Amino acid sequence: MTATPEIGLELPQRFATYPNSFGRFDEMFASPLNPRSHWSMLFGELTKTSAGNIRERQLSAERQLRESGVTYNVYADPKGIDRPWELDVLPLIIAPSEWREIESGIIQRATLFNRILADLYGDQSLLKSSVIPASLIFGQSGFVPAAHGMAVPGGIHLHVYAADLARSPDGHWWVMADRTQSPSGAGYALENRLVVSRTFPSLFRDLRVQHLAQFFATLRNSLMHFAPKGDGPTLTVLLTPGPYNETYFEHTLLSRYLGFPLVEGGDLTVRSGKVWLKTLGGLKRVHAILRRQDDGYCDPLELRTDSALGVAGMTECARRGSVLLANAIGSGLLESDALLGFLPRLCEQLMGEPLRLPSIATWWCGEEAALTDALNHVERVVFKSADPAYSFAPIFGQDLDEAKLAKLKARLSARPERFVAQEMVRVSQAPVLGHSGSEHISAQGIGLRVFAVFSPSGYVVMPGGLTRVASSTDMRVLAMQRGGSSKDTWVLSDRPVDSSFTLLRNTVTSTDLVRSRAGVPSRIAENLFWLGRYQERCDDEARLLREALIQRLQEGEDDDNATTPLLALAKAFGIIDEEEDPYAALLSAATLENKANGLPANLRSLERIAFTLRDRMSLDYLRTLNGLIKNPAFGRAASLSKTLNWLDYTVTNMTTLSGFSLDAMTRDDGWRFLSIGRRLERLDFQCMALQIAIDRAPDTGLSWLLRLSDSIVTYQSRYLAQPEWLPVLDLLVLDGANPRSIVFQAKGITGYALKMKEQYGPFGFESFADAVRSLENITPLDLHPENQSLRETIDRLRTEAFALNDHLTQHFFNHAHSSAQATIGI
Amino acid sequence: MAEQVTYRVSHETRYDYSRPVLTSHQLAHLAPRQTAWQRLRTHQVKIDPEPRDCSAGKDYFGNSVLSFALDMSHETLTVLAESIVEVDSQVLNQTEASVNWEVAASRPLTGTTDLEVELYRTCSPMVPFLEEARLYAKPSFQPMRPWLDAMIELTRRIRSDFVYDPKATTVTTRVEDVLKNRRGVCQDFAHLMISCLRSLGMPARYVSGYVLNLAPAGATPLVGADASHAWVAGHCPGLGWVAFDPTNGKLANLEFVTLGWGREFSDVTPLRGVVLGSAAQALTVAVRVESL
């Protein structure tokens, strides 16, 4: 299809299914097919461009999102833990004058909320004078007594704030909900912007859309500004609950964009009333924490004692003011809808002015008059939980039959304080592209999340936001968790826009220094180390299983006598028990997940570790690993030939994974730990194989050992003869050019260890170094199976490799991996 | 009975860990509170191994808190708190003792809200409003009945309806289950009684402390002696806060040493901690209370 210049021809068709707004506000059209002035350029673009072209842009946007790995995790979601982020490329456009009203309303509201928090966690005069009912606050799970009287830096409880806005049929914006604890979405708004500005580049420029970068710079600089100082350069970290959190992608994005190291509770520790980051180079003082962990989970000592997440003692640090928390502990209190009805009066009292951006009419049922009112207008309201910690799906009065209504009334009269009644809003609609394949432009209900941050000159609002699109199933519910989509939000400017400012450029230069100055967190180093070990272990195991099963296939046909040593090696590897039928054990180790030490179990461990590192791993690495785990052969018993195919496939893919860690990672300390892990694991495996081969000499041939060690090709190209002990041992022990030889591993480990010793001081590496020296004393004369010093050297290297693993753990990882436990003494 | 008694209290908590603990953060509510009827003469806490970082302060409920941290490897932790406390006998105002319970159950409509009272009228994490608890308490709270009478009756009913059984519950047992199984320890009975009172609209707080084994020879000793104890204080306009011990079915008076109070156990846990390194721990608690 080609572009049609005559609007009249295609236009009605393109918008044929565009829904009449039926009592809703339509963002784009003032009347059918008559766009509002600030939408006319986009409307023009839509009519000038062919449907195929628009669709192509949407697909390209989706591809970009997939490629940058943008996800939104939803627990128990059929699309799995990594659901792609959904974006409709048509932006929501907001005119400059309209935005000024929203902006001033948000500033006022954030200022008001900060004052309310300061009062509720301070004098509590609002409660004493009954402006807010004491029972409302004391009954909220969001009220944190331990947060009372904290010396919050600069008197700021609320550093970051977000409000969910919706537009009613008369065109006014209302606040549907407030986010005061750790608002999410700003990072997704940024990602949407990066994609959509590329989708409509000229429109974006011509419309003078305001840029977002300055907002993030303000966030970064303000946290630095208000943070307490001392013990080295000011360090701000982003505290995440971890990769299983639904917005983890956003945490990684913001961490990179703002230059704040991404940490989990286990990375931080409290000493002398201050918070510190555990790094390879020792403890680094943390001055500010942008937290994405909820109030209750910040400190297992003082807050939720049933959770071992968080940082023990952090509350005390916050109380002393030695660390800035954005937002302060306890700020989640204001997320309760029960407070909304009290805001107009609070605003008059605390700010001396009327509330500019009102909340949707909300009644806390804990007040008798409000309850009666709500019950009299059941069909016009929606009932929600008054306490975010006990939330339930909203109950729409209009949906209730008599029986359900009676049940609701009984619940309401029993515990009225647990409910709020909220007026139902017919939210506005905005244009969306039809589902892929459709040429039509349709419309859906939308809501807008806007963000503010406190700066030295007061609150600053992000000129834009995250537009959320209702899922087509229920236009009344706006929730990403329920399968909604999102949009970029274009706030237009009536002045020229300065587009030169971008944080992206800064992050590659100056902010990078911030990251390296903070050092690699110990937990990351430990996970990388184990990633290296498990990657190698899976590779070794797949080769071993393949070799042992092929042997079984060829039994009696070769004169290698390889069965005995291979089964011995499989036993040493922990795959075969004494009582088991060896053949069955090998088959199940290759395919079955519940087989201890089996290949699938080890691949799972590898996957788990890779997942905890997913902000450091390339997407291709994760994809390749995922391909192995999702392979039909994984976890299913299969015939010998199918099993061998699966093992071939695994070996090939493990080689690909090693390639990623070789080629796609920066040579920093983290990479060195990964490499040491791999080499230690391979050293152990090769030593083990050699020990067994030597033990079984001279009854065994040596081809199996060469194949297992991936060295058969080298051998054959060099010697063109049946394997013999001297050249085989030379290749596998002393040949520094063979990446499978023992000396290759030992020297590699020595190289990395020396580098680390140089940087961090001694860590118990000396006895391993001694063992390596005795390996270097081995001469070709020692290379036969009966030689005692060869045997001793191999034994010793294995022992020292174990010891080195312990030294690394003790010295660098400390107790990063052991989990905290709560104790209670009565 | 004497007007005033002086007590010496020692409370030793010992943890034996299965593996060395590398870091430990602890929070102690072990200093008896100064009140109108109780004075703290001496108080000291000995901690072994000696902590690196130790600081004392007050919590939101007005109790003394000691927080300390250890960051050297250790396999046992001992915390010994020793105090000398004077306790006065509390005399109830006879003219106010006949105030109806409905007065205690209604919020004053005018004047400044007394947050010290309202804080304890709403539910808290471990003590929810509970219809079953309300129904259990209701027979004692007949219309117009004097608050004090009704409270004493409820206290005694809990004592006789419930079996003291340290094996039946843990520190996280829910009030619903205590009510269903009719078994528990002082903490459970205190939580149950608080839930009863709050569900009827009355303020109630959880009191942590010790009870002296004052029983004369031959008599049954009070339950909860030789351990830390817990009971309940209810509030009635005019009378103020009055303490009841549902475990022993009586008013808590001269034999009781108050450590502190909160909405529930978790606000005044004697010793609470987070340790890193150990797999399991064995806890031994020894309490001795003697009158001087």
Short mmCIF file of N, CA and C in Angstrom, two decimals, chain B residues 143-228:
data_model
loop_
_atom_site.label_atom_id
_atom_site.label_comp_id
_atom_site.label_asym_id
_atom_site.label_seq_id
_atom_site.Cartn_x
_atom_site.Cartn_y
_atom_site.Cartn_z
N PRO B 143 -24.14 -4.20 79.13
CA PRO B 143 -24.37 -2.75 79.13
C PRO B 143 -24.30 -2.16 80.55
N MET B 144 -23.67 -1.00 80.64
CA MET B 144 -23.59 -0.20 81.86
C MET B 144 -22.78 -0.85 82.98
N ARG B 145 -22.10 -1.92 82.69
CA ARG B 145 -21.33 -2.56 83.76
C ARG B 145 -20.06 -1.74 84.05
N PRO B 146 -19.69 -1.60 85.34
CA PRO B 146 -18.45 -0.87 85.63
C PRO B 146 -17.25 -1.50 84.93
N TRP B 147 -16.43 -0.65 84.38
CA TRP B 147 -15.28 -1.10 83.59
C TRP B 147 -14.39 -2.04 84.40
N LEU B 148 -14.08 -1.64 85.65
CA LEU B 148 -13.13 -2.40 86.46
C LEU B 148 -13.65 -3.82 86.71
N ASP B 149 -14.95 -3.92 87.06
CA ASP B 149 -15.55 -5.24 87.29
C ASP B 149 -15.41 -6.12 86.06
N ALA B 150 -15.79 -5.54 84.92
CA ALA B 150 -15.78 -6.30 83.68
C ALA B 150 -14.35 -6.75 83.35
N MET B 151 -13.39 -5.85 83.56
CA MET B 151 -12.00 -6.18 83.25
C MET B 151 -11.52 -7.33 84.14
N ILE B 152 -11.83 -7.24 85.41
CA ILE B 152 -11.37 -8.30 86.33
C ILE B 152 -11.99 -9.63 85.93
N GLU B 153 -13.26 -9.57 85.55
CA GLU B 153 -13.91 -10.82 85.17
C GLU B 153 -13.26 -11.42 83.92
N LEU B 154 -13.01 -10.57 82.91
CA LEU B 154 -12.38 -11.08 81.68
C LEU B 154 -11.01 -11.69 82.01
N THR B 155 -10.24 -11.00 82.86
CA THR B 155 -8.92 -11.48 83.26
C THR B 155 -9.03 -12.89 83.85
N ARG B 156 -10.02 -13.06 84.74
CA ARG B 156 -10.18 -14.37 85.41
C ARG B 156 -10.68 -15.43 84.44
N ARG B 157 -11.56 -15.01 83.53
CA ARG B 157 -12.08 -15.99 82.56
C ARG B 157 -10.96 -16.54 81.70
N ILE B 158 -10.07 -15.66 81.26
CA ILE B 158 -8.96 -16.14 80.43
C ILE B 158 -8.12 -17.14 81.22
N ARG B 159 -7.89 -16.79 82.50
CA ARG B 159 -7.10 -17.68 83.36
C ARG B 159 -7.74 -19.07 83.45
N SER B 160 -9.09 -19.10 83.60
CA SER B 160 -9.71 -20.41 83.80
C SER B 160 -10.03 -21.14 82.49
N ASP B 161 -10.27 -20.40 81.39
CA ASP B 161 -10.63 -21.06 80.12
C ASP B 161 -9.42 -21.56 79.34
N PHE B 162 -8.23 -21.03 79.66
CA PHE B 162 -7.06 -21.35 78.84
C PHE B 162 -6.01 -22.11 79.65
N VAL B 163 -5.32 -23.01 78.95
CA VAL B 163 -4.31 -23.82 79.59
C VAL B 163 -2.93 -23.22 79.32
N TYR B 164 -2.15 -23.06 80.39
CA TYR B 164 -0.78 -22.58 80.22
C TYR B 164 0.05 -23.74 79.68
N ASP B 165 0.56 -23.57 78.44
CA ASP B 165 1.25 -24.68 77.78
C ASP B 165 2.35 -24.13 76.87
N PRO B 166 3.57 -24.12 77.38
CA PRO B 166 4.68 -23.53 76.60
C PRO B 166 4.92 -24.24 75.28
N LYS B 167 4.43 -25.47 75.14
CA LYS B 167 4.69 -26.20 73.90
C LYS B 167 3.66 -25.88 72.82
N ALA B 168 2.57 -25.22 73.21
CA ALA B 168 1.45 -25.06 72.28
C ALA B 168 1.68 -23.96 71.25
N THR B 169 2.51 -22.98 71.58
CA THR B 169 2.61 -21.81 70.71
C THR B 169 4.06 -21.36 70.53
N THR B 170 4.28 -20.46 69.57
CA THR B 170 5.60 -19.84 69.39
C THR B 170 5.41 -18.32 69.41
N VAL B 171 6.49 -17.57 69.21
CA VAL B 171 6.36 -16.11 69.25
C VAL B 171 5.53 -15.57 68.09
N THR B 172 5.25 -16.40 67.09
CA THR B 172 4.49 -15.88 65.96
C THR B 172 3.07 -16.45 65.90
N THR B 173 2.64 -17.16 66.95
CA THR B 173 1.30 -17.73 66.93
C THR B 173 0.24 -16.63 66.88
N ARG B 174 -0.78 -16.84 66.05
CA ARG B 174 -1.79 -15.81 65.87
C ARG B 174 -2.87 -15.93 66.94
N VAL B 175 -3.47 -14.79 67.24
CA VAL B 175 -4.50 -14.75 68.28
C VAL B 175 -5.64 -15.72 67.94
N GLU B 176 -6.01 -15.79 66.65
CA GLU B 176 -7.09 -16.70 66.24
C GLU B 176 -6.82 -18.12 66.72
N ASP B 177 -5.56 -18.56 66.57
CA ASP B 177 -5.23 -19.93 66.92
C ASP B 177 -5.22 -20.15 68.42
N VAL B 178 -4.79 -19.13 69.16
CA VAL B 178 -4.81 -19.24 70.62
C VAL B 178 -6.26 -19.39 71.07
N LEU B 179 -7.12 -18.60 70.47
CA LEU B 179 -8.52 -18.62 70.85
C LEU B 179 -9.15 -19.97 70.50
N LYS B 180 -8.73 -20.51 69.39
CA LYS B 180 -9.28 -21.79 68.94
C LYS B 180 -8.78 -22.95 69.82
N ASN B 181 -7.47 -22.93 70.09
CA ASN B 181 -6.87 -24.08 70.79
C ASN B 181 -6.89 -23.96 72.31
N ARG B 182 -7.18 -22.74 72.79
CA ARG B 182 -7.29 -22.51 74.24
C ARG B 182 -6.03 -22.87 74.99
N ARG B 183 -4.89 -22.65 74.38
CA ARG B 183 -3.61 -22.93 75.02
C ARG B 183 -2.62 -21.86 74.66
N GLY B 184 -1.62 -21.68 75.53
CA GLY B 184 -0.58 -20.73 75.20
C GLY B 184 0.20 -20.32 76.42
N VAL B 185 0.99 -19.22 76.23
CA VAL B 185 1.78 -18.69 77.34
C VAL B 185 1.38 -17.24 77.57
N CYS B 186 2.05 -16.57 78.50
CA CYS B 186 1.67 -15.22 78.90
C CYS B 186 1.50 -14.28 77.70
N GLN B 187 2.44 -14.40 76.75
CA GLN B 187 2.39 -13.52 75.57
C GLN B 187 1.09 -13.72 74.79
N ASP B 188 0.70 -14.98 74.64
CA ASP B 188 -0.53 -15.28 73.89
C ASP B 188 -1.76 -14.75 74.62
N PHE B 189 -1.79 -14.95 75.96
CA PHE B 189 -2.96 -14.50 76.71
C PHE B 189 -3.06 -12.98 76.70
N ALA B 190 -1.89 -12.33 76.75
CA ALA B 190 -1.88 -10.87 76.70
C ALA B 190 -2.41 -10.40 75.34
N HIS B 191 -1.90 -11.02 74.26
CA HIS B 191 -2.39 -10.64 72.93
C HIS B 191 -3.87 -10.89 72.79
N LEU B 192 -4.33 -12.00 73.31
CA LEU B 192 -5.75 -12.32 73.23
C LEU B 192 -6.58 -11.26 73.96
N MET B 193 -6.16 -10.93 75.17
CA MET B 193 -6.95 -9.97 75.95
C MET B 193 -6.94 -8.60 75.27
N ILE B 194 -5.79 -8.24 74.71
CA ILE B 194 -5.71 -6.95 74.00
C ILE B 194 -6.66 -6.97 72.81
N SER B 195 -6.68 -8.08 72.09
CA SER B 195 -7.57 -8.18 70.94
C SER B 195 -9.03 -8.07 71.38
N CYS B 196 -9.38 -8.72 72.51
CA CYS B 196 -10.75 -8.62 73.05
C CYS B 196 -11.12 -7.16 73.31
N LEU B 197 -10.20 -6.47 73.98
CA LEU B 197 -10.52 -5.09 74.40
C LEU B 197 -10.58 -4.15 73.19
N ARG B 198 -9.60 -4.25 72.31
CA ARG B 198 -9.60 -3.36 71.14
C ARG B 198 -10.79 -3.64 70.25
N SER B 199 -11.18 -4.91 70.15
CA SER B 199 -12.32 -5.23 69.30
C SER B 199 -13.62 -4.65 69.86
N LEU B 200 -13.61 -4.37 71.16
CA LEU B 200 -14.77 -3.71 71.76
C LEU B 200 -14.60 -2.19 71.79
N GLY B 201 -13.49 -1.71 71.19
CA GLY B 201 -13.29 -0.26 71.10
C GLY B 201 -12.47 0.33 72.23
N MET B 202 -11.91 -0.53 73.09
CA MET B 202 -11.17 0.00 74.24
C MET B 202 -9.66 -0.06 74.00
N PRO B 203 -8.91 0.93 74.51
CA PRO B 203 -7.46 0.90 74.35
C PRO B 203 -6.84 -0.15 75.27
N ALA B 204 -5.80 -0.81 74.79
CA ALA B 204 -5.11 -1.79 75.62
C ALA B 204 -3.67 -1.88 75.16
N ARG B 205 -2.76 -1.96 76.10
CA ARG B 205 -1.36 -2.10 75.69
C ARG B 205 -0.72 -3.36 76.29
N TYR B 206 0.34 -3.75 75.63
CA TYR B 206 1.08 -4.95 76.00
C TYR B 206 2.20 -4.53 76.93
N VAL B 207 2.27 -5.16 78.11
CA VAL B 207 3.30 -4.79 79.06
C VAL B 207 4.28 -5.96 79.21
N SER B 208 5.56 -5.64 79.11
CA SER B 208 6.58 -6.66 79.26
C SER B 208 7.28 -6.43 80.59
N GLY B 209 7.63 -7.51 81.31
CA GLY B 209 8.30 -7.33 82.59
C GLY B 209 8.51 -8.64 83.31
N TYR B 210 8.50 -8.56 84.64
CA TYR B 210 8.76 -9.75 85.46
C TYR B 210 7.72 -9.81 86.57
N VAL B 211 7.49 -11.04 87.05
CA VAL B 211 6.62 -11.20 88.20
C VAL B 211 7.38 -11.96 89.27
N LEU B 212 7.22 -11.51 90.53
CA LEU B 212 7.92 -12.16 91.62
C LEU B 212 7.13 -13.37 92.09
N ASN B 213 7.86 -14.40 92.40
CA ASN B 213 7.20 -15.56 92.98
C ASN B 213 7.03 -15.30 94.47
N LEU B 214 5.91 -14.68 94.82
CA LEU B 214 5.67 -14.24 96.20
C LEU B 214 4.93 -15.28 97.00
N ALA B 215 4.58 -16.39 96.34
CA ALA B 215 3.67 -17.33 96.98
C ALA B 215 4.21 -17.81 98.31
N PRO B 216 3.37 -17.75 99.32
CA PRO B 216 3.77 -18.29 100.62
C PRO B 216 3.92 -19.82 100.52
N ALA B 217 4.65 -20.38 101.48
CA ALA B 217 4.90 -21.81 101.44
C ALA B 217 3.60 -22.58 101.30
N GLY B 218 3.57 -23.54 100.44
CA GLY B 218 2.38 -24.37 100.29
C GLY B 218 1.44 -23.89 99.22
N ALA B 219 1.44 -22.60 98.93
CA ALA B 219 0.52 -22.06 97.91
C ALA B 219 1.11 -22.28 96.52
N THR B 220 0.25 -22.23 95.51
CA THR B 220 0.73 -22.38 94.15
C THR B 220 1.50 -21.13 93.76
N PRO B 221 2.68 -21.27 93.20
CA PRO B 221 3.42 -20.07 92.79
C PRO B 221 2.78 -19.45 91.56
N LEU B 222 3.03 -18.17 91.38
CA LEU B 222 2.49 -17.50 90.20
C LEU B 222 3.18 -18.04 88.95
N VAL B 223 2.41 -18.20 87.92
CA VAL B 223 2.97 -18.66 86.66
C VAL B 223 3.76 -17.52 86.04
N GLY B 224 4.89 -17.83 85.47
CA GLY B 224 5.66 -16.78 84.78
C GLY B 224 6.80 -16.26 85.61
N ALA B 225 6.86 -16.69 86.92
CA ALA B 225 8.03 -16.31 87.70
C ALA B 225 9.22 -17.03 87.10
N ASP B 226 10.42 -16.51 87.30
CA ASP B 226 11.65 -17.11 86.76
C ASP B 226 11.74 -17.04 85.24
N ALA B 227 10.96 -16.19 84.65
CA ALA B 227 11.06 -15.97 83.21
C ALA B 227 10.61 -14.54 82.96
N SER B 228 10.80 -14.06 81.75
CA SER B 228 10.20 -12.76 81.48
C SER B 228 8.70 -12.99 81.33
#
